[in-house]
CSV table of C-alpha atoms and ligand atoms in Angstrom, one decimal:
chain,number,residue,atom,x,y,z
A,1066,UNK,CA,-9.5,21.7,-13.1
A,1067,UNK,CA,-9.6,19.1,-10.4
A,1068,UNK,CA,-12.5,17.2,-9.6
A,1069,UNK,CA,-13.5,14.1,-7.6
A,1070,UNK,CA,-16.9,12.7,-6.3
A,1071,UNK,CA,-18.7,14.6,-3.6
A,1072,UNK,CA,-19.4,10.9,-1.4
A,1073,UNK,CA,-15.5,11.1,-0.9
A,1074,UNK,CA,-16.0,14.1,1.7
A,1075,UNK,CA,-15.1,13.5,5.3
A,1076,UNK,CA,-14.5,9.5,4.4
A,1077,UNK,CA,-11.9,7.6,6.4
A,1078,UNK,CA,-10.2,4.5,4.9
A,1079,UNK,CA,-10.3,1.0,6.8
A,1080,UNK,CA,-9.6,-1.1,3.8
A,1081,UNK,CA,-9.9,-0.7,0.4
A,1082,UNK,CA,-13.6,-1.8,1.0
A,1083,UNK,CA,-14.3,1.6,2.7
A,1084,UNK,CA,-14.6,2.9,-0.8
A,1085,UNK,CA,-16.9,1.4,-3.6
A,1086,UNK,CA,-15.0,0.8,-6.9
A,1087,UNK,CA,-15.8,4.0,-8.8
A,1088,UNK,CA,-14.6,6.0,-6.1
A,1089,UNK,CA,-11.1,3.9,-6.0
A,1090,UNK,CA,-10.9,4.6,-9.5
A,1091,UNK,CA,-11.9,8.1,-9.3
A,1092,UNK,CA,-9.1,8.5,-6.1
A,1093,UNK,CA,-6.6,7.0,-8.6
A,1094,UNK,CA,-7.4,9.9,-11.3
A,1095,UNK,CA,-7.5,12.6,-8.6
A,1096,UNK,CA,-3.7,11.2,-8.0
A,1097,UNK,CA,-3.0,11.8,-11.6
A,1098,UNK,CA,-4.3,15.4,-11.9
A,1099,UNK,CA,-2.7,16.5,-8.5
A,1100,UNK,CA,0.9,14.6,-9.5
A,1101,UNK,CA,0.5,16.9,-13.3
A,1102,UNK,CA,-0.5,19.9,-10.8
A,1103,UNK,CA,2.6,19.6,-8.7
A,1104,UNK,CA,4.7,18.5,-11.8
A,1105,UNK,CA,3.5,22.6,-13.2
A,1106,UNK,CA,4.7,23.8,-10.1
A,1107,UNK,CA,1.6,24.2,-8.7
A,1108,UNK,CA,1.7,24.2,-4.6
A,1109,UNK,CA,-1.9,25.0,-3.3
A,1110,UNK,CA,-4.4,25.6,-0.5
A,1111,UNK,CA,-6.4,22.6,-0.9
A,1112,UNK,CA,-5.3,21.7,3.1
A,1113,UNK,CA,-4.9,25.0,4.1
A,1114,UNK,CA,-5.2,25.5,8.0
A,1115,UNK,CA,-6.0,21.4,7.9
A,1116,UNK,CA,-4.5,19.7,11.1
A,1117,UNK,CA,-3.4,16.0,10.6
A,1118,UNK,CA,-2.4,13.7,12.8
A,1119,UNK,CA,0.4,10.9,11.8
A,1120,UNK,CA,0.1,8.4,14.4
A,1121,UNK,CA,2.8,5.6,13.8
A,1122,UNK,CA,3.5,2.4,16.1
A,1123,UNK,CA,5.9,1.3,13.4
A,1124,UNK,CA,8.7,2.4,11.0
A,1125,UNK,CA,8.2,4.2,7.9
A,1126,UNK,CA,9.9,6.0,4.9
A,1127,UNK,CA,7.6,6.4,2.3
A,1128,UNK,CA,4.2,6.9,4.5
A,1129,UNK,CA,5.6,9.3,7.0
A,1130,UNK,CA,7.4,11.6,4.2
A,1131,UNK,CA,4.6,11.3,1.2
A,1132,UNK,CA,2.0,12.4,4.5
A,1133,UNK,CA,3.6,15.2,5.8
A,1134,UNK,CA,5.0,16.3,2.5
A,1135,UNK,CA,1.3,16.1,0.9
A,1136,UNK,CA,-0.2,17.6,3.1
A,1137,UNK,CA,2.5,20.6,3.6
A,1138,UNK,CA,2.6,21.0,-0.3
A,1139,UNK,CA,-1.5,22.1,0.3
A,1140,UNK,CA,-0.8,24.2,3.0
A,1141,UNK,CA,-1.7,21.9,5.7
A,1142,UNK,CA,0.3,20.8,8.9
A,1143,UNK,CA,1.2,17.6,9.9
A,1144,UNK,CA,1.8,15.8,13.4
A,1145,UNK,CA,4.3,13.0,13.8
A,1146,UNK,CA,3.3,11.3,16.5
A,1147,UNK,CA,5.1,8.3,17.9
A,1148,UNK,CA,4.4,6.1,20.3
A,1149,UNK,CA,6.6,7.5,23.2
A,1150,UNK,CA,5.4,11.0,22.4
A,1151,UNK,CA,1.8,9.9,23.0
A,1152,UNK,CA,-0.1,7.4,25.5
A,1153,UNK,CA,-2.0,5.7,22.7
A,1154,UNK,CA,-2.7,2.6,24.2
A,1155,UNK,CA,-0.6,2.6,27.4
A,1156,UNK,CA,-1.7,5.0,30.0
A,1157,UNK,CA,-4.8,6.0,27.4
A,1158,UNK,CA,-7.3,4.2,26.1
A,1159,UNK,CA,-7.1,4.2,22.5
A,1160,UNK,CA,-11.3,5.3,22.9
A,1161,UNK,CA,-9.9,8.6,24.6
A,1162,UNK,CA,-6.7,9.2,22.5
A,1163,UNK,CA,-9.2,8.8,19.9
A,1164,UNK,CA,-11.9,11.3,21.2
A,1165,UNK,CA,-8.8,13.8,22.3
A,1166,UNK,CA,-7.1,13.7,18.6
A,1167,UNK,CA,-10.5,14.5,17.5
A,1168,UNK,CA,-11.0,17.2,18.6
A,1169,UNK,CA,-7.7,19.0,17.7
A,1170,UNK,CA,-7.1,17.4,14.2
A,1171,UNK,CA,-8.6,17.7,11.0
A,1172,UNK,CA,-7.9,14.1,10.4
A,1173,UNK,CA,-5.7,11.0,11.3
A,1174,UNK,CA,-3.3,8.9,9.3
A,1175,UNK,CA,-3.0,5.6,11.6
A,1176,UNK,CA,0.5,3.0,10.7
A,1177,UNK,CA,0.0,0.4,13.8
A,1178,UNK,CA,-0.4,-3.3,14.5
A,1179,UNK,CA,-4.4,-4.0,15.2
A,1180,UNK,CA,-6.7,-3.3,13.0
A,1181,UNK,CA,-9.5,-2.8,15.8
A,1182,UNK,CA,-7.2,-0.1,16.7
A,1183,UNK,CA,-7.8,2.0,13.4
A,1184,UNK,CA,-11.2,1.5,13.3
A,1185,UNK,CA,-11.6,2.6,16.9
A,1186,UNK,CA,-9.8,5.9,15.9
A,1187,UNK,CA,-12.4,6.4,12.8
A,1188,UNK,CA,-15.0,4.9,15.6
A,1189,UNK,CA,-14.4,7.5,18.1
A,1190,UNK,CA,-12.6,10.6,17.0
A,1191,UNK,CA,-15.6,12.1,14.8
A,1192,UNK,CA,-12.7,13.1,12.1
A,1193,UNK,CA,-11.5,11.0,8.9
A,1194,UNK,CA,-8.9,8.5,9.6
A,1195,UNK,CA,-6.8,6.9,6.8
A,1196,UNK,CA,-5.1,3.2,7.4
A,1197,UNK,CA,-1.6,3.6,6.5
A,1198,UNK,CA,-0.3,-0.3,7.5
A,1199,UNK,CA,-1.7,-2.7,10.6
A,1200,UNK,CA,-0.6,-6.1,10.1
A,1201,UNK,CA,-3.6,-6.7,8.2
A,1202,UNK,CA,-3.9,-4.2,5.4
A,1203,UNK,CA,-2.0,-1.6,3.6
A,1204,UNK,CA,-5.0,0.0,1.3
A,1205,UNK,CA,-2.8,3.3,0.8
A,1206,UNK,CA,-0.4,1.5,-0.8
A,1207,UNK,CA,-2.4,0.0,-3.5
A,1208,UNK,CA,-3.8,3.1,-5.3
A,1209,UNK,CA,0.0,4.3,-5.5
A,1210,UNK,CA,0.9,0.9,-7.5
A,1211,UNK,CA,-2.1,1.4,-9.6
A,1212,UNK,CA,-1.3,4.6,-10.7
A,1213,UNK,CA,2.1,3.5,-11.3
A,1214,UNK,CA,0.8,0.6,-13.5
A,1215,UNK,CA,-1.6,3.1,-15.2
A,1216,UNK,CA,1.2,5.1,-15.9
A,1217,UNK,CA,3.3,2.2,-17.2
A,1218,UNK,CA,0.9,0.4,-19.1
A,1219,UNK,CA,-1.8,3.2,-20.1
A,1220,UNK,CA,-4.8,1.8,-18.4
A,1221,UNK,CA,-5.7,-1.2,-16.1
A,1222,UNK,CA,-7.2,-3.4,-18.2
A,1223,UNK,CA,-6.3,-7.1,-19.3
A,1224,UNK,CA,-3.8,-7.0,-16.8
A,1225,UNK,CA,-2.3,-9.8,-15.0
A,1226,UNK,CA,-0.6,-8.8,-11.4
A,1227,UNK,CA,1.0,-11.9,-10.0
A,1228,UNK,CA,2.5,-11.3,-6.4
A,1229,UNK,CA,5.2,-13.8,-5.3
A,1230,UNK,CA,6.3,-14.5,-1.4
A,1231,UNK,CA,3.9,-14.3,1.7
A,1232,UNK,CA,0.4,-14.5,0.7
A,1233,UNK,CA,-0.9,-13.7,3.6
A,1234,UNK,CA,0.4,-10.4,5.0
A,1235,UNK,CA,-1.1,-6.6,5.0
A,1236,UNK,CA,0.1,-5.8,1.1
A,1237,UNK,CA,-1.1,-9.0,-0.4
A,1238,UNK,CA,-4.5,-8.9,1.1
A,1239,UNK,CA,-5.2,-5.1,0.1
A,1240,UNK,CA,-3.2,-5.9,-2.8
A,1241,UNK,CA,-6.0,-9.0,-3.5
A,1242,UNK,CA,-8.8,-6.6,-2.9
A,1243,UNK,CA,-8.0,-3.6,-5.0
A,1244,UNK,CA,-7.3,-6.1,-8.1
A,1245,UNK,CA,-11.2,-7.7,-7.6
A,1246,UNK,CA,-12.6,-4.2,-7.2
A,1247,UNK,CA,-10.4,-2.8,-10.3
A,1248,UNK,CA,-10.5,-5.8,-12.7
A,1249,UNK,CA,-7.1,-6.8,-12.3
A,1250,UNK,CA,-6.9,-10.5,-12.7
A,1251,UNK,CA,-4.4,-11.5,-9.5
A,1252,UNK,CA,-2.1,-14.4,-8.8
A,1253,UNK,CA,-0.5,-15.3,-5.6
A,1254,UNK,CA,2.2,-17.3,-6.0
A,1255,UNK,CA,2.9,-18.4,-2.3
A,1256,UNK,CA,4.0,-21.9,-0.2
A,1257,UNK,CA,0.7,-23.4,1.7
A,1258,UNK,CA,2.1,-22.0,4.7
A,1259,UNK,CA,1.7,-19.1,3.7
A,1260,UNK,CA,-1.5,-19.0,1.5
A,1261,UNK,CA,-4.1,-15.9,1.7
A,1262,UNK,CA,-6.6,-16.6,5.1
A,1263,UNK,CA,-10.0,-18.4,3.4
A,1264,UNK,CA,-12.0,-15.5,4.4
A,1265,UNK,CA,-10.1,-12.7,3.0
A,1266,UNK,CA,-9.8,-14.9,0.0
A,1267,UNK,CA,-13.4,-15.9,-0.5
A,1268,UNK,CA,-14.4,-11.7,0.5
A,1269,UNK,CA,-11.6,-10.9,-2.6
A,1270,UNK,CA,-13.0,-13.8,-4.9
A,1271,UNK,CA,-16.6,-12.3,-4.5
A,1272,UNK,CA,-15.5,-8.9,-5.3
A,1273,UNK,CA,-13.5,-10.3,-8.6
A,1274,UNK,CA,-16.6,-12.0,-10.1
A,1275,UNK,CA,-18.5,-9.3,-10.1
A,1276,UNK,CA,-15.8,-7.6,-12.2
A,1277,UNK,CA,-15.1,-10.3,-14.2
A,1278,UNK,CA,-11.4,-11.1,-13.2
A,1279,UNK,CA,-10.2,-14.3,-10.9
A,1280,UNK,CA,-8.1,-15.1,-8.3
A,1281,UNK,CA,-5.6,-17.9,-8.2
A,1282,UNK,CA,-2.8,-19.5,-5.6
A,1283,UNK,CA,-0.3,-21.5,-7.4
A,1284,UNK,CA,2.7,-23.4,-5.0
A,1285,UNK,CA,4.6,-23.1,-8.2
A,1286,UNK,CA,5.5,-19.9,-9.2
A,1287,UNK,CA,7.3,-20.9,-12.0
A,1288,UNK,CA,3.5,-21.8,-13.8
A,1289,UNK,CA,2.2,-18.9,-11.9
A,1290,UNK,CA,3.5,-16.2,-13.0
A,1291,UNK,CA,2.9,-17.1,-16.5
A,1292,UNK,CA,1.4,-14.5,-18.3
A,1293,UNK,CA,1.5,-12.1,-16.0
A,1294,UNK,CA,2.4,-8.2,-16.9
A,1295,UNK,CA,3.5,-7.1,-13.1
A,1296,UNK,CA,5.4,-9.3,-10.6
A,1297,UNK,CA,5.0,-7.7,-6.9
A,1298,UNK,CA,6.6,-8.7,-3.8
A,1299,UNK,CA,7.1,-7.6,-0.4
A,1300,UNK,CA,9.6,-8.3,2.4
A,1301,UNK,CA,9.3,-11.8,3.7
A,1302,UNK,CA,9.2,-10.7,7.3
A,1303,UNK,CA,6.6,-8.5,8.1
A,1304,UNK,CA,7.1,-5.3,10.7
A,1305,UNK,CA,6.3,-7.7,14.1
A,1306,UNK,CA,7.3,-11.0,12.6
A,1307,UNK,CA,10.7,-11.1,13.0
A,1308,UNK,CA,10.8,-13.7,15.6
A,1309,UNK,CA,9.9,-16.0,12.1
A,1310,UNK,CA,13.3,-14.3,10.0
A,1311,UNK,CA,14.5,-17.9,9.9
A,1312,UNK,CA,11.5,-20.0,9.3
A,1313,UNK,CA,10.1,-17.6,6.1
A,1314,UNK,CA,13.6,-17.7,4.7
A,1315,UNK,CA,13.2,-20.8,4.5
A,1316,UNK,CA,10.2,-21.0,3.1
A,1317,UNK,CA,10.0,-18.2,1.2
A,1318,UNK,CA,13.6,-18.8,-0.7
A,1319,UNK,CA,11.9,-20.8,-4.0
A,1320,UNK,CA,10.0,-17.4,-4.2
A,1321,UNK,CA,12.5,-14.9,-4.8
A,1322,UNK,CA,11.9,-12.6,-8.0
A,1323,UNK,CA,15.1,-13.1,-10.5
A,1324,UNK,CA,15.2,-13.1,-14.5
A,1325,UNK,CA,14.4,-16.5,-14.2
A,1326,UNK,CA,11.2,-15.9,-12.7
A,1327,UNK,CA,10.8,-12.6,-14.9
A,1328,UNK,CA,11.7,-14.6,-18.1
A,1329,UNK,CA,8.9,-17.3,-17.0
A,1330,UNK,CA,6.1,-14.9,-17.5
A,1331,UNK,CA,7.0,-15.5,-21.3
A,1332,UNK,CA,6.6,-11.4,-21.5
A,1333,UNK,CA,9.9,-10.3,-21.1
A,1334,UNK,CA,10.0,-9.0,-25.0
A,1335,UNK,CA,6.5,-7.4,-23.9
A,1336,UNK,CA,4.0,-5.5,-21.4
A,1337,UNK,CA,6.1,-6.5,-18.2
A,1338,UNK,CA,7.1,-4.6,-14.9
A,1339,UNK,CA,8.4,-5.3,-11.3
A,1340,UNK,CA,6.8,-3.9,-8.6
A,1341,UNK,CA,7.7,-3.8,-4.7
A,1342,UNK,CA,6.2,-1.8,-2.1
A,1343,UNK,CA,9.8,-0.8,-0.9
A,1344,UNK,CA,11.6,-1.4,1.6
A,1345,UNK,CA,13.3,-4.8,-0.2
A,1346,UNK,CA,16.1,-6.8,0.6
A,1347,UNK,CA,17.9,-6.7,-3.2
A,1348,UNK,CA,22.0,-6.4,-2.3
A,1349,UNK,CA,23.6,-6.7,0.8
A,1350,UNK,CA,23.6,-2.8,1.6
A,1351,UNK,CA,21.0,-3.4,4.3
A,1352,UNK,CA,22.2,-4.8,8.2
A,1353,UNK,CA,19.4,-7.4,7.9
A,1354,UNK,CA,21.4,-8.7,4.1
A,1355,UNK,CA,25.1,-7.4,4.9
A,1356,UNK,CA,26.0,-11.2,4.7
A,1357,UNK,CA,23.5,-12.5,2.9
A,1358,UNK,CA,22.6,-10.6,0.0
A,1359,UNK,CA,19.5,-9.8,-1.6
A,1360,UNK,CA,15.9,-12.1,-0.2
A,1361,UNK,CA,12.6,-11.4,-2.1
A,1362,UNK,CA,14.2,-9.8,-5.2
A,1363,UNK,CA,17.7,-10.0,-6.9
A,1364,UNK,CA,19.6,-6.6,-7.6
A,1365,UNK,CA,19.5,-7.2,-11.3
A,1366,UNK,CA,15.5,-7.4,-11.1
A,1367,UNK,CA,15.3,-4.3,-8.8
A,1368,UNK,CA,17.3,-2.4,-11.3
A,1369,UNK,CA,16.4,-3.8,-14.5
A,1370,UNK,CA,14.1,-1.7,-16.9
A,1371,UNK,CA,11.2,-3.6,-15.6
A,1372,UNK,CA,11.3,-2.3,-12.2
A,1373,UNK,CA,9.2,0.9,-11.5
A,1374,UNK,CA,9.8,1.2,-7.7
A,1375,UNK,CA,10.7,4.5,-7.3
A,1376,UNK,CA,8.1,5.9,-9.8
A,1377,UNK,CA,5.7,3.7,-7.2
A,1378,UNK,CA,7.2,5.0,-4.4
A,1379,UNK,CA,6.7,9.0,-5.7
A,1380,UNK,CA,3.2,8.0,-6.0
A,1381,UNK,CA,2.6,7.1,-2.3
A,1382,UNK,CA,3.0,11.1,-1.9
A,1383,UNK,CA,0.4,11.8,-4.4
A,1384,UNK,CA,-2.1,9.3,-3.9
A,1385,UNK,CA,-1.8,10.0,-0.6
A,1386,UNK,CA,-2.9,13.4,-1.6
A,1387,UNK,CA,-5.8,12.6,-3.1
A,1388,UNK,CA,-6.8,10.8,-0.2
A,1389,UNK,CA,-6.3,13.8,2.0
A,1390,UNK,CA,-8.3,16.7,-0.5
A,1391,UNK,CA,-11.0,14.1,-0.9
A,1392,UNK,CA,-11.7,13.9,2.4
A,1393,UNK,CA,-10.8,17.2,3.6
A,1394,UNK,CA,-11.0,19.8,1.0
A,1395,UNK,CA,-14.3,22.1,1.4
A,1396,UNK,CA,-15.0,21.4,-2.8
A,1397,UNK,CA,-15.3,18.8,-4.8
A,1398,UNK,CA,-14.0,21.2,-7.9
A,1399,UNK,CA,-11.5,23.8,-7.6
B,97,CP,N1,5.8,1.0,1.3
B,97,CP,C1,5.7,1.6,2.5
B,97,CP,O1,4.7,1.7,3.2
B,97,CP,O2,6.9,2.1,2.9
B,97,CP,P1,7.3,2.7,4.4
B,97,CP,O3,7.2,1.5,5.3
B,97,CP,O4,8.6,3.3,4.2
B,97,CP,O5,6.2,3.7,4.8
B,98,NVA,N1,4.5,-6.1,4.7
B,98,NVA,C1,5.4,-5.1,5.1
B,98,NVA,C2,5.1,-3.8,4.3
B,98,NVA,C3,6.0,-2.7,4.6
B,98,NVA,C4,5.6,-1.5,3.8
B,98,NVA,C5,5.4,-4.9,6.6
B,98,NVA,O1,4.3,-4.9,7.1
B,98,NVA,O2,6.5,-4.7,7.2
């Protein structure tokens, strides 16, 4: 039987700070029974006749296929909606795209640059809308890599998730967040340039206390990562950033994940995995690395028997999922 906590009902998701701790944890575990549902071959009704809307200003792979695949798998329908197809924004108001959606859809999954733009969805539509990426935060992302370090590692605790490369963008600050409010002790291994902004630090650091975990920023990732059981990293160029390609190459270069910077967490012999929230830059298959080759992460990390990408990446669809029947499904047992 599936079950998950009645306060979930009709909740959008700003931020990982939309939901208190027990109900992250409890989404995570709804993820888990729904991924052994689908594994028996199990395709409900959980969405049945639910209408969603995918509104996305930017690229996507994993968000656009786990949504609509999630929610088709429940008997729901989804709506790609891109920018030229709609006049978010440009000859609408995102107030009255907001208030039109709302009144067609069952619910909105948002992928976009401003914030304020996702919370004036959730503000205005009167329907649950689900953050998935502004150039802040990436909340959806999170409870798939937890999962997938559940999965790995058994459970969450007396872990050590060190992320390595820009310390400030969307991933790392939800990233920062889910670890406080799951008692994941997290490192960010970053240049100065590049550390997490004070106040979405000091919000994080708060958050840890009260669980018992800390929060550290080490220059160094050499002596960062030591100890740790996961090493994450992202893109070094953000979706919007690329004007900076040059600049965070620079930068970012010393940060790169190889076996040298696996081997330094002195746990290669023990509980150790490589996470990425995909895309990445590992060989030179890519136009961006054609001549380059691989940026944030070297080929023989990606496909070492450390790295769990892909099982993280399946979990987007089914973490999404939980999401979506939380929200949206009349019952909070079926
Ligand atoms: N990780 C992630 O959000 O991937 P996409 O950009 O492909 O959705
Ligand atoms: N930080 C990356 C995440 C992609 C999933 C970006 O915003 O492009």
């Amino acid at each position: 039987m599936l079950t998950w906590m009645d306060s979930l009902k009709g909740r959008s998701m700003m931020r990982l700070t939309s939901f208190t701790d027990e109900e992250m944890m409890n989404l995570i575990d709804l993820a888990a029974q729904l991924k052994a549902r689908r594994a028996a071959g199990v395709r409900g009704n959980l969405l049945a006749r639910k209408n969603i809307a995918l509104i996305f200003e930017k690229s996507s792979t994993r968000t656009r296929n786990s949504t609509l695949i999630a929610v088709r798998d429940e008997g729901g329908n989804g709506e790609y909606l891109t920018r030229p197809d709609i006049h978010f924004g440009k000859k609408e108001s995102v107030k009255d795209t907001a208030r039109v959606l709302g009144r067609i859809y069952d619910g909105i999954l948002f992928r976009g640059f401003r914030q304020a733009d996702c919370e004036d969805l959730a503000k205005y539509s009167g329907v649950p809308v689900w953050n998935g990426l502004t150039d802040d935060y990436h909340p959806t992302q999170i409870f798939a890599d937890f999962l997938t370090v559940r999965e790995t590692f058994g459970d969450l605790k007396d872990c050590t998730i060190a992320y390595v490369g820009d310390g400030r963008n969307n991933v790392a600050n939800s990233l920062m967040m889910g670890c406080a409010k799951c008692g994941i002790r997290y490192v960010c291994c970053c240049p100065k340039e590049l550390h997490p902004d004070e106040a979405v630090l000091a919000e994080a650091e708060a958050v840890a206390k009260r669980n018992g975990v800390d929060i550290r920023v080490f220059n160094d990732p050499q002596k960062g990562v030591r100890g740790a059981n996961v090493l994450y990293t992202d893109v070094w160029v953000s979706m919007g950033e690329e004007a900076k390609t040059a600049e965070r190459i620079r930068l970012l270069r010393p940060y790169q994940i190889n076996m040298d910077l696996m081997r330094a967490t002195g746990n290669l012999d023990g509980r150790l995995m490589f996470l990425h929230c995909l895309p990445a830059f590992h060989d030179f298959n890519t136009e961006v690395t054609k001549d380059c080759g691989a940026l944030e992460v070297t080929d023989e990390v990606f496909e070492s028997k450390y790295s769990k990408v892909f099982d993280e990446s399946e979990n987007r669809m089914h973490t999404i999922k939980a999401l979506l029947v939380s929200a949206l499904c009349d019952r909070a047992s079926v």
